[in-house]
Short mmCIF file of C-alpha atoms in Angstrom, two decimals:
data_model
loop_
_atom_site.label_atom_id
_atom_site.label_comp_id
_atom_site.label_asym_id
_atom_site.label_seq_id
_atom_site.Cartn_x
_atom_site.Cartn_y
_atom_site.Cartn_z
CA MET A 1 45.03 -13.30 76.52
CA THR A 2 43.73 -14.24 73.13
CA ARG A 3 42.48 -11.91 70.54
CA THR A 4 39.97 -12.75 67.89
CA GLN A 5 41.73 -15.27 65.71
CA ARG A 6 42.12 -13.98 62.23
CA PRO A 7 41.89 -16.44 59.39
CA ASP A 8 44.88 -16.59 57.13
CA ASP A 9 43.64 -14.05 54.67
CA SER A 10 46.75 -13.59 52.65
CA ALA A 11 46.39 -16.81 50.67
CA LEU A 12 42.73 -16.11 50.02
CA VAL A 13 43.44 -12.56 48.98
CA ALA A 14 46.19 -13.72 46.66
CA ALA A 15 43.87 -16.24 45.07
CA ALA A 16 41.06 -13.72 44.79
CA ARG A 17 43.40 -11.31 43.10
CA GLN A 18 44.03 -13.99 40.52
CA GLY A 19 40.32 -14.15 39.84
CA ASP A 20 39.49 -17.09 42.07
CA SER A 21 35.89 -16.35 42.91
CA ALA A 22 35.68 -19.25 45.36
CA ALA A 23 38.50 -17.71 47.36
CA PHE A 24 36.74 -14.39 47.34
CA GLU A 25 33.54 -16.02 48.49
CA THR A 26 35.44 -17.59 51.35
CA LEU A 27 36.76 -14.18 52.28
CA VAL A 28 33.27 -12.77 52.25
CA ARG A 29 31.92 -15.55 54.42
CA ALA A 30 34.81 -15.18 56.83
CA HIS A 31 34.45 -11.43 57.19
CA SER A 32 30.76 -10.83 56.70
CA GLY A 33 30.14 -10.85 60.43
CA PRO A 34 32.29 -7.86 61.40
CA VAL A 35 31.21 -5.92 58.35
CA TYR A 36 27.57 -6.52 59.03
CA ALA A 37 27.94 -5.87 62.74
CA HIS A 38 29.75 -2.62 62.15
CA ALA A 39 27.11 -1.50 59.71
CA LEU A 40 24.31 -2.62 61.99
CA ARG A 41 25.75 -0.57 64.81
CA PHE A 42 26.31 2.30 62.48
CA PHE A 43 22.80 2.27 61.12
CA GLY A 44 20.80 0.49 63.77
CA ASN A 45 18.86 -1.08 60.95
CA PRO A 46 19.34 -4.60 59.57
CA HIS A 47 18.31 -3.66 56.07
CA ALA A 48 20.72 -0.76 55.91
CA ALA A 49 23.39 -3.01 57.37
CA GLU A 50 22.80 -5.58 54.67
CA ASP A 51 22.95 -2.92 51.99
CA ALA A 52 26.16 -1.59 53.46
CA ALA A 53 27.71 -5.05 53.66
CA GLN A 54 26.83 -5.68 50.05
CA GLU A 55 28.39 -2.42 48.97
CA VAL A 56 31.47 -3.11 51.04
CA PHE A 57 32.12 -6.45 49.41
CA ILE A 58 31.43 -5.15 45.94
CA LYS A 59 33.96 -2.39 46.51
CA VAL A 60 36.43 -4.87 47.91
CA TYR A 61 35.91 -7.14 44.93
CA ARG A 62 36.38 -4.33 42.47
CA SER A 63 39.49 -3.00 44.11
CA ILE A 64 41.13 -6.09 45.55
CA GLU A 65 43.87 -5.83 42.98
CA THR A 66 44.89 -2.58 44.60
CA PHE A 67 45.29 -4.22 47.99
CA ASP A 68 49.03 -4.61 48.28
CA GLY A 69 49.14 -6.46 51.58
CA THR A 70 51.09 -3.74 53.33
CA ALA A 71 48.36 -3.55 55.92
CA ALA A 72 46.37 -6.50 57.15
CA PHE A 73 43.31 -7.35 55.09
CA SER A 74 41.15 -6.72 58.16
CA THR A 75 42.54 -3.22 58.45
CA TRP A 76 41.76 -2.52 54.85
CA LEU A 77 38.33 -4.08 55.15
CA TYR A 78 37.62 -2.00 58.21
CA ARG A 79 38.47 1.15 56.30
CA VAL A 80 36.23 0.18 53.43
CA THR A 81 33.41 -0.66 55.81
CA ARG A 82 33.76 2.54 57.76
CA ASN A 83 33.84 4.60 54.60
CA VAL A 84 30.89 2.86 53.07
CA CYS A 85 28.88 3.47 56.21
CA LEU A 86 29.99 7.08 56.29
CA ASP A 87 28.95 7.31 52.69
CA MET A 88 25.56 5.90 53.46
CA LEU A 89 25.30 7.73 56.76
CA ARG A 90 24.30 6.92 60.38
CA SER A 91 25.57 4.71 63.27
CA GLY A 92 25.70 1.52 65.49
CA ARG A 93 28.10 -1.34 66.90
CA ARG A 94 29.61 -3.95 69.44
CA ARG A 95 32.44 -6.57 69.91
CA PRO A 96 33.25 -10.32 70.24
CA VAL A 97 36.63 -11.59 71.60
CA PRO A 98 36.72 -14.55 73.95
CA VAL A 99 37.09 -13.41 77.49
CA ASP A 100 38.82 -14.75 80.56
CA LEU A 101 41.81 -12.62 79.78
CA VAL A 102 41.46 -11.10 83.14
CA ASP A 103 41.03 -13.87 85.61
CA VAL A 104 39.88 -11.73 88.42
CA SER A 105 37.92 -13.93 90.73
CA LEU A 106 34.66 -12.20 91.04
CA THR A 107 32.54 -13.46 93.79
CA ALA A 108 29.48 -12.11 92.21
CA ALA A 109 27.88 -9.57 94.32
CA ASP A 110 25.41 -8.97 91.57
CA ASP A 111 25.51 -11.77 89.06
CA THR A 112 21.95 -11.14 88.12
CA ALA A 113 23.00 -7.81 86.66
CA ALA A 114 25.56 -9.49 84.42
CA GLU A 115 23.10 -12.18 83.43
CA ALA A 116 20.61 -9.57 82.39
CA ILE A 117 23.00 -8.32 79.75
CA THR A 118 22.14 -9.61 76.33
CA THR A 119 23.34 -8.93 72.84
CA ALA A 120 20.30 -6.78 72.32
CA THR A 121 20.96 -4.62 75.35
CA VAL A 122 24.61 -4.27 74.47
CA GLU A 123 23.78 -3.33 70.91
CA ALA A 124 21.30 -0.79 72.13
CA ALA A 125 23.90 0.67 74.44
CA MET A 126 26.47 0.67 71.64
CA ARG A 127 24.32 2.98 69.65
CA THR A 128 24.38 5.52 72.43
CA LEU A 129 28.15 5.82 72.29
CA PRO A 130 29.85 8.77 70.62
CA PRO A 131 30.69 7.75 67.05
CA GLU A 132 34.44 8.08 67.49
CA ASP A 133 34.42 5.83 70.55
CA ARG A 134 32.20 3.33 68.83
CA ASP A 135 34.45 3.34 65.77
CA ALA A 136 37.50 2.58 67.87
CA LEU A 137 35.74 -0.21 69.71
CA SER A 138 34.49 -1.62 66.44
CA ALA A 139 37.98 -1.67 64.93
CA ILE A 140 39.36 -3.50 67.94
CA GLY A 141 36.45 -5.68 68.92
CA LEU A 142 34.84 -6.60 65.64
CA PHE A 143 37.70 -6.51 63.19
CA GLY A 144 40.34 -7.60 65.67
CA LEU A 145 42.72 -4.79 64.84
CA SER A 146 45.54 -3.98 67.17
CA TYR A 147 45.64 -0.52 68.67
CA ALA A 148 48.38 0.37 66.20
CA GLU A 149 46.37 -0.86 63.24
CA ALA A 150 43.26 0.94 64.42
CA ALA A 151 45.28 4.08 64.93
CA GLU A 152 46.46 3.89 61.36
CA ALA A 153 43.00 3.19 60.04
CA LEU A 154 41.38 5.95 62.04
CA GLY A 155 44.17 8.43 61.56
CA VAL A 156 44.67 9.08 65.23
CA PRO A 157 47.48 8.29 67.67
CA GLU A 158 47.54 4.87 69.29
CA GLY A 159 46.95 6.39 72.68
CA THR A 160 43.78 7.96 71.38
CA VAL A 161 42.52 4.58 70.25
CA LYS A 162 43.27 3.15 73.66
CA SER A 163 41.44 5.93 75.46
CA ARG A 164 38.47 5.80 73.08
CA VAL A 165 38.13 2.06 73.55
CA PHE A 166 38.32 2.45 77.28
CA ARG A 167 35.85 5.30 77.26
CA ALA A 168 33.46 3.24 75.17
CA ARG A 169 33.70 0.28 77.50
CA LYS A 170 33.32 2.44 80.55
CA ALA A 171 30.19 3.94 79.07
CA LEU A 172 28.82 0.50 78.23
CA VAL A 173 29.53 -0.81 81.68
CA THR A 174 27.89 2.20 83.22
CA ALA A 175 24.87 1.75 81.02
CA LEU A 176 24.59 -1.99 81.52
CA GLY A 177 26.05 -2.58 84.95
CA PRO A 178 24.34 -2.73 88.31
CA GLU A 179 24.20 1.02 88.50
CA GLY A 180 23.33 1.38 84.90
CA GLY A 181 19.60 1.58 85.07
CA ASP A 182 18.27 1.24 81.61
CA ARG A 183 18.32 -2.40 80.58
CA ARG A 184 16.04 -2.30 77.63
CA MET B 1 51.08 -0.56 95.54
CA MET B 2 47.99 1.55 95.39
CA MET B 3 46.26 1.98 92.10
CA GLU B 4 43.49 4.34 91.08
CA CYS B 5 40.23 2.81 89.91
CA THR B 6 40.39 4.45 86.51
CA GLN B 7 43.95 3.30 85.97
CA ALA B 8 43.08 -0.24 86.96
CA GLN B 9 40.08 -0.29 84.67
CA GLU B 10 42.13 1.09 81.81
CA ILE B 11 44.67 -1.69 82.24
CA ILE B 12 41.94 -4.31 82.35
CA SER B 13 40.43 -2.84 79.20
CA ALA B 14 43.76 -2.97 77.38
CA ALA B 15 44.31 -6.50 78.63
CA TYR B 16 41.11 -7.60 76.96
CA ASP B 17 42.62 -6.46 73.70
CA GLY B 18 45.95 -8.12 74.34
CA GLU B 19 47.54 -4.70 74.51
CA GLU B 20 48.65 -4.59 78.12
CA ARG B 21 52.34 -5.40 77.96
CA ASP B 22 53.24 -4.92 81.58
CA PRO B 23 52.46 -8.07 83.59
CA LEU B 24 53.19 -6.32 86.85
CA ALA B 25 50.75 -3.55 86.05
CA LEU B 26 48.15 -6.13 85.10
CA GLU B 27 48.64 -8.04 88.34
CA THR B 28 48.37 -4.84 90.30
CA ALA B 29 45.19 -3.95 88.47
CA LYS B 30 43.75 -7.38 89.18
CA ASP B 31 44.61 -7.03 92.83
CA HIS B 32 42.93 -3.71 92.89
CA CYS B 33 39.82 -5.12 91.28
CA ARG B 34 39.67 -7.95 93.79
CA SER B 35 39.51 -5.50 96.62
CA CYS B 36 37.47 -2.72 95.07
CA ALA B 37 33.75 -3.27 94.73
CA GLU B 38 33.35 -0.69 92.00
CA CYS B 39 36.12 -2.13 89.88
CA ALA B 40 34.94 -5.66 90.52
CA ALA B 41 31.56 -4.66 89.16
CA TYR B 42 33.27 -3.07 86.19
CA VAL B 43 35.20 -6.24 85.38
CA ARG B 44 32.17 -8.43 85.90
CA THR B 45 30.05 -6.37 83.55
CA LEU B 46 32.85 -6.12 81.04
CA ALA B 47 33.27 -9.87 81.10
CA ALA B 48 29.54 -10.34 80.57
CA ILE B 49 29.64 -8.05 77.58
CA HIS B 50 32.62 -9.90 76.15
CA ARG B 51 30.94 -13.23 76.48
CA LEU B 52 28.22 -12.16 74.11
CA PRO B 53 28.63 -12.75 70.40
CA ALA B 54 28.54 -9.79 68.09
CA PRO B 55 25.56 -9.70 65.79
CA ASP B 56 26.20 -11.95 62.84
CA MET B 57 24.94 -11.47 59.35
CA PRO B 58 21.78 -13.48 58.88
CA GLN B 59 22.36 -16.34 56.49
CA PRO B 60 19.71 -15.23 53.98
CA ALA B 61 21.29 -11.79 53.90
CA LEU B 62 24.72 -13.28 53.36
CA GLU B 63 23.40 -15.40 50.52
CA ARG B 64 21.85 -12.33 48.91
CA VAL B 65 25.16 -10.53 49.10
CA LEU B 66 26.96 -13.49 47.60
CA GLU B 67 24.38 -13.71 44.87
CA THR B 68 25.02 -10.11 43.94
CA LEU B 69 28.74 -10.72 43.96
CA ARG B 70 28.39 -13.76 41.74
CA ALA B 71 26.50 -11.66 39.26
CA GLU B 72 29.29 -9.11 39.50
CA TRP B 73 32.10 -11.52 38.79
CA GLU B 74 30.19 -13.38 36.13
CA THR B 75 30.08 -10.19 34.15
CA ALA B 76 33.62 -9.41 35.26
CA PRO B 77 36.34 -8.28 33.74
CA ALA B 78 34.71 -5.88 31.33
CA GLU B 79 32.38 -4.33 33.87
CA VAL B 80 35.05 -4.07 36.46
CA ALA B 81 37.29 -2.30 34.05
CA VAL B 82 34.54 0.16 33.28
CA ALA B 83 33.89 0.79 36.93
CA GLU B 84 37.53 1.47 37.61
CA THR B 85 37.83 3.75 34.65
CA GLU B 86 34.81 5.70 35.76
CA THR B 87 36.28 6.04 39.15
CA VAL B 88 39.24 7.91 37.81
CA ALA B 89 37.09 10.83 36.99
CA GLU B 90 34.77 10.32 39.90
CA THR B 91 37.44 10.40 42.51
CA ALA B 92 39.47 13.19 41.00
CA PRO B 93 38.98 15.80 43.65
CA LEU B 94 39.28 18.88 41.56
CA GLN B 95 36.68 20.64 39.59
CA ILE B 96 37.83 22.71 36.70
CA VAL B 97 35.45 25.43 35.77
CA GLU B 98 35.66 25.76 32.07
CA THR B 99 33.43 28.80 32.09
CA PRO B 100 35.36 31.27 34.17
CA PHE B 101 33.70 33.00 37.04
CA GLU B 102 33.68 36.74 37.21
CA PRO B 103 37.18 38.10 36.84
CA PRO B 104 38.83 38.57 40.19
CA ALA B 105 38.96 42.02 41.62
CA HIS B 106 42.69 41.92 42.10
CA ASP B 107 45.23 42.48 39.36
CA GLY B 108 42.96 41.29 36.61
CA ALA B 109 44.55 43.68 34.19
CA SER B 110 48.06 42.53 34.88
CA ARG B 111 47.29 38.87 34.43
CA PRO B 112 48.96 37.34 31.49
CA ARG B 113 46.68 35.83 28.93
CA ARG B 114 48.60 33.10 27.27
CA ALA B 115 45.80 31.62 25.32
CA PRO B 116 47.92 29.30 23.20
CA ALA B 117 49.25 27.54 26.26
CA TRP B 118 46.09 27.48 28.30
CA ALA B 119 43.41 26.97 25.75
CA PRO B 120 44.30 23.32 25.20
CA TRP B 121 44.45 22.88 28.95
CA ALA B 122 40.94 24.14 29.46
CA ALA B 123 39.67 22.28 26.46
CA ALA B 124 41.21 19.07 27.67
CA ALA B 125 39.97 19.52 31.21
CA ALA B 126 38.47 16.09 31.42
CA VAL B 127 41.65 14.44 30.27
CA LEU B 128 43.68 16.50 32.66
CA LEU B 129 41.46 15.45 35.52
CA VAL B 130 42.74 12.01 34.81
CA VAL B 131 46.29 13.23 34.60
CA ALA B 132 45.84 14.94 37.92
CA GLY B 133 44.56 11.69 39.28
CA ILE B 134 47.72 9.88 38.41
CA ALA B 135 49.93 12.69 39.53
CA THR B 136 49.61 11.51 43.06
CA THR B 137 51.02 8.13 42.37
CA GLN B 138 53.20 8.81 39.40
CA GLY B 139 54.84 11.88 40.75
CA VAL B 140 55.34 15.33 39.44
CA ARG B 141 58.49 14.37 37.69
CA TYR B 142 56.55 12.04 35.49
CA LEU B 143 54.25 14.86 34.60
CA LEU B 144 57.12 17.19 33.93
CA GLN B 145 58.85 14.82 31.61
CA PRO B 146 58.40 15.80 28.01
CA SER B 147 55.87 13.42 26.67
CA GLY B 148 53.48 14.45 24.00
CA ASP B 149 52.42 10.85 24.08
CA SER B 150 48.83 10.93 25.10
CA GLY B 151 48.38 7.29 24.32
CA ILE B 152 50.86 6.28 26.96
CA VAL B 153 49.29 8.60 29.44
CA GLY B 154 45.95 7.07 28.74
CA GLU B 155 47.23 3.60 29.38
CA THR B 156 48.97 4.63 32.53
CA VAL B 157 45.84 6.22 33.82
CA THR B 158 44.03 2.98 33.95
CA SER B 159 46.48 1.14 36.11
CA ASP B 160 47.33 3.96 38.45
CA SER B 161 43.82 5.08 38.83
CA GLU B 162 42.92 1.60 39.86
CA ARG B 163 45.29 2.02 42.75
CA GLU B 164 43.85 5.42 43.44
CA TYR B 165 40.38 3.98 43.35
CA GLY B 166 41.18 1.26 45.78
CA GLU B 167 42.87 3.53 48.21
CA ASP B 168 40.29 6.23 48.04
CA GLU B 169 37.40 3.91 48.33
CA ALA B 170 39.14 1.87 50.91
CA GLY B 171 39.58 4.91 53.00
CA THR B 172 43.34 5.03 53.18
CA ALA B 173 43.31 8.57 52.10
CA ALA B 174 40.13 9.42 53.78
CA VAL B 175 41.25 8.59 57.24
CA THR B 176 44.81 9.75 56.96
CA PRO B 177 45.36 12.83 59.04
CA PRO B 178 47.58 15.59 57.77
CA ALA B 179 51.23 14.64 58.00
CA GLN B 180 50.37 11.48 59.88
CA ASP B 181 52.11 9.27 57.42
CA GLU B 182 53.91 10.91 54.56
CA ALA B 183 54.12 7.80 52.47
CA ALA B 184 50.50 6.92 52.89
CA THR B 185 49.21 10.38 52.26
CA THR B 186 51.41 10.86 49.25
CA ALA B 187 50.03 7.71 47.77
CA SER B 188 46.43 8.32 48.58
CA GLY B 189 45.29 11.88 48.75
CA PRO B 190 44.86 14.43 46.02
CA SER B 191 47.61 16.68 44.77
CA TYR B 192 46.64 19.84 46.56
CA VAL B 193 48.50 23.02 47.36
CA LEU B 194 47.42 26.05 49.33
CA LEU B 195 47.52 29.62 48.15
CA GLY B 196 46.68 31.47 51.30
CA GLN B 197 43.95 29.29 52.70
CA GLU B 198 42.53 28.42 49.31
CA VAL B 199 43.01 24.86 48.09
CA TYR B 200 44.15 24.27 44.53
CA ALA B 201 44.38 20.91 42.83
CA LEU B 202 47.07 19.90 40.39
CA VAL B 203 45.97 19.92 36.79
CA GLY B 204 49.23 19.25 35.01
CA PRO B 205 52.35 20.75 33.51
CA VAL B 206 51.96 24.03 31.74
CA ASP B 207 54.13 26.60 30.05
CA PRO B 208 55.98 28.96 32.35
CA PRO B 209 54.09 32.10 33.26
CA VAL B 210 54.67 35.08 31.09
CA SER B 211 54.00 37.66 33.73
CA SER B 212 56.35 38.32 36.60
CA GLY B 213 53.41 39.49 38.69
CA SER B 214 53.12 36.82 41.36
CA VAL B 215 49.83 36.24 43.16
CA GLY B 216 51.60 34.75 46.14
CA SER B 217 53.39 31.55 46.92
CA VAL B 218 52.67 27.98 47.78
CA THR B 219 54.66 25.93 50.23
CA THR B 220 54.72 22.26 49.42
CA SER B 221 57.01 19.32 49.02
CA LEU B 222 54.96 18.39 45.95
CA ASP B 223 55.13 14.63 45.63
CA THR B 224 58.44 14.19 47.38
CA ALA B 225 59.16 13.07 50.89
CA GLY B 226 61.46 16.01 51.38
CA PRO B 227 60.75 19.16 53.32
CA PRO B 228 58.31 21.64 51.80
CA ALA B 229 59.74 24.38 49.63
CA THR B 230 58.14 27.66 48.69
CA TYR B 231 57.30 28.30 45.05
CA ALA B 232 56.01 31.45 43.44
CA ALA B 233 52.49 31.29 42.07
CA TYR B 234 51.30 33.28 39.09
CA PRO B 235 47.85 33.92 37.72
CA GLY B 236 46.53 31.39 35.30
CA ALA B 237 44.43 31.98 32.25
CA THR B 238 41.23 31.90 34.23
CA PRO B 239 40.48 33.27 37.67
CA ASP B 240 40.34 29.74 39.01
CA THR B 241 43.79 28.75 37.99
CA ILE B 242 47.35 29.47 39.00
CA VAL B 243 50.72 28.53 37.63
CA VAL B 244 53.40 27.41 40.04
CA THR B 245 56.98 27.59 38.87
CA VAL B 246 58.84 24.55 40.11
CA ASP B 247 62.12 25.56 38.51
CA ASP B 248 63.31 27.50 35.51
CA ASP B 249 62.08 24.87 33.13
CA SER B 250 59.03 23.47 34.83
CA SER B 251 55.69 24.91 35.75
CA LEU B 252 52.56 23.26 37.04
CA GLY B 253 49.00 24.37 36.60
CA PHE B 254 46.55 24.19 39.48
CA ALA B 255 42.83 24.88 39.62
CA ALA B 256 40.86 26.03 42.63
CA VAL B 257 38.64 23.36 44.16
CA VAL B 258 35.21 24.93 44.09
CA ARG B 259 31.57 24.11 44.61
CA PRO B 260 28.65 26.32 43.70
CA LEU B 261 26.09 27.75 46.09
CA ARG B 262 23.32 29.84 44.62
CA GLY B 263 25.42 30.37 41.55
CA THR B 264 28.40 31.62 43.48
CA PRO B 265 31.63 29.64 43.57
CA PHE B 266 32.88 28.70 46.99
CA SER B 267 36.38 27.40 47.27
CA LEU B 268 37.77 24.75 49.56
CA ARG B 269 39.76 26.18 52.45
CA SER B 270 42.36 24.71 54.73
CA SER B 271 45.15 25.84 57.00
CA ALA B 272 48.00 23.63 56.02
CA ILE B 273 48.75 21.23 53.20
CA GLY B 274 52.43 20.51 53.06
CA THR B 275 52.61 17.82 50.47
CA PHE B 276 50.69 16.14 47.73
CA GLY B 277 48.46 13.46 49.12
CA GLN B 278 47.60 15.37 52.26
CA TRP B 279 43.92 15.96 52.72
CA PRO B 280 42.71 19.39 53.75
CA SER B 281 41.72 19.84 57.34
CA LEU B 282 39.29 22.43 58.59
CA PRO B 283 40.90 25.86 58.68
CA ALA B 284 42.17 27.23 61.95
CA GLY B 285 39.32 28.61 63.97
CA VAL B 286 36.79 26.11 62.67
CA PRO B 287 36.51 23.33 65.22
CA GLU B 288 35.99 19.72 64.29
CA PRO B 289 32.49 18.40 64.99
CA SER B 290 32.31 15.42 67.26
CA ALA B 291 29.22 13.86 65.74
CA PRO B 292 28.31 12.79 62.21
CA ASP B 293 25.48 15.31 62.16
CA GLY B 294 27.97 18.11 62.65
CA SER B 295 27.04 18.85 66.22
CA PRO B 296 28.00 20.66 68.27
CA VAL B 297 29.84 22.83 65.76
CA PHE B 298 27.54 22.88 62.74
CA ILE B 299 23.88 22.76 61.91
CA ALA B 300 22.42 21.75 58.57
CA ALA B 301 21.50 24.67 56.33
CA GLY B 302 20.04 23.24 53.16
CA THR B 303 21.95 22.13 50.10
CA ASP B 304 24.34 23.64 47.62
CA ASP B 305 23.77 23.70 43.90
CA LEU B 306 25.06 20.16 43.64
CA GLY B 307 22.40 18.97 46.05
CA VAL B 308 24.90 18.31 48.82
CA THR B 309 23.84 19.18 52.35
CA ILE B 310 25.74 22.14 53.71
CA TYR B 311 26.27 23.10 57.32
CA VAL B 312 26.89 26.40 59.00
CA ARG B 313 27.97 27.47 62.40
CA PRO B 314 24.92 28.43 64.46
CA GLY B 315 23.95 32.03 63.89
CA THR B 316 25.81 32.37 60.63
CA ASP B 317 24.75 32.44 57.02
CA PRO B 318 26.16 30.10 54.35
CA SER B 319 27.09 33.07 52.22
CA SER B 320 30.04 33.67 54.53
CA GLY B 321 31.15 30.06 54.56
CA PHE B 322 29.83 26.60 55.10
CA ALA B 323 30.94 23.08 55.83
CA VAL B 324 30.31 19.84 54.00
CA ALA B 325 30.19 16.54 55.81
CA PRO B 326 32.49 13.68 54.94
CA GLY B 327 31.16 10.98 52.72
CA THR B 328 30.06 13.01 49.76
CA SER B 329 29.55 10.88 46.73
CA SER B 330 32.16 10.33 44.09
CA GLY B 331 32.16 13.13 41.59
CA ASP B 332 31.84 15.70 44.32
CA PRO B 333 34.61 18.32 44.36
CA ALA B 334 35.66 16.97 47.76
CA ALA B 335 35.02 13.30 47.02
CA GLY B 336 37.24 10.95 48.93
CA ASN B 337 37.70 13.15 51.94
CA THR B 338 36.05 11.65 54.98
CA GLY B 339 36.84 14.70 57.04
CA TRP B 340 34.68 17.78 57.17
CA THR B 341 35.54 20.39 54.56
CA TRP B 342 35.12 24.14 54.75
CA TRP B 343 34.13 26.37 51.85
CA GLU B 344 34.18 30.14 51.51
CA PRO B 345 33.25 32.42 48.63
CA ARG B 346 36.03 32.94 46.15
CA ARG B 347 37.71 36.26 46.55
#
């Protein structure tokens, strides 16, 4: 049951706050993936995603002194990313996280269906999700937030996050699974 | 123990996030999935999805971003300071209309005109925007303290507005629901009060009202964590302003948050704002859209005089009220609010 391992951001953030540009660059490199992925899912366009990522990190750089560490850096970064995308408009998304949390032995009735799933098909399906469900899944899957952290960032109860994440996954599975038809 | 498919799938979903705390429930869900073809397919597909990496930022794109950042920090601290200073005004959510709109139909004659007290306020609107910006973090008491020391205020603005900037831009305020977290909202949102359903933003301390003719009351805990109290509101020097008497010695000026449409001022409306820092929600009776394009509640209906897209409920005309989507740019009267806002013509 492992979640996405977060790098130890606090030391990097502290250094960046002191003006250590190398530390900030390390932060950017460490977190560019989720930011870009969120934006890509939000916009469905790599160029817009790149623009959004750039704006996110510029905002983070300019306001990192205001980050007091009360929340996790990832939570704060998620908020910035979400707001930047909202500012720029449109949608998209997906999630990492190593699996095998649920060691259900599946004697593959339809392994070919699972094998047919690719990042591209998942990303396409992600963009069909309702924005609020996609946002929740992005917070959890991409940024590695806990349900409680996502709830705080999204301004909804924890139970709502849980149900949105589940709803998003259910929709993805329906779209991509054996019964799901459209494989794109 | 029997378990429903949906319940089992929900538990498996939570387990993927490390959020399923009940090992027995998880085991039961696994058992269910082993014996249920539909749930087995669900888990298999879910696992396949999880195995895939999320899209990563292409290296050239990352390098371009870093290049831009290097240029940013090479020109640092001066430029950063400018940006933060600009943000103070940009993120201040209120708009003070220095040229008053048409006098209100109600009690215009009875309104006190205390030009000596209000003229400097109007004239110093820009400065007071900044003061209003720090009110959220500094607290009303700070504002109410006798000062007369504009230099100190100016210095304070910079540091506090930096915090304001970060939180606004970072979305702390924007995503905080009303009354979700008093501390967070107090620190992040604007200093709003409601008179009826009309939203007013704090401008700063003013002289007590001369007239005893109240225009209503506002219920707010101001910047405290205590329960809301009700304060009498009196007309201000312009139709857009009110004076709220906090106690015998202290009064605060507020200005309506307005945006123009076809030359007519429309004011921000909400149903409940109990404390400073709480963002306005849509008024009762106006449902929240479920999609970024406003559907299914709103449809786009052109732009206001600021060039911001406005939305109306199908079959209605913007003259009776319209919505504005979250994400308006800084400088907008509702900047910083990622929720939908609702605007109606000023009465």
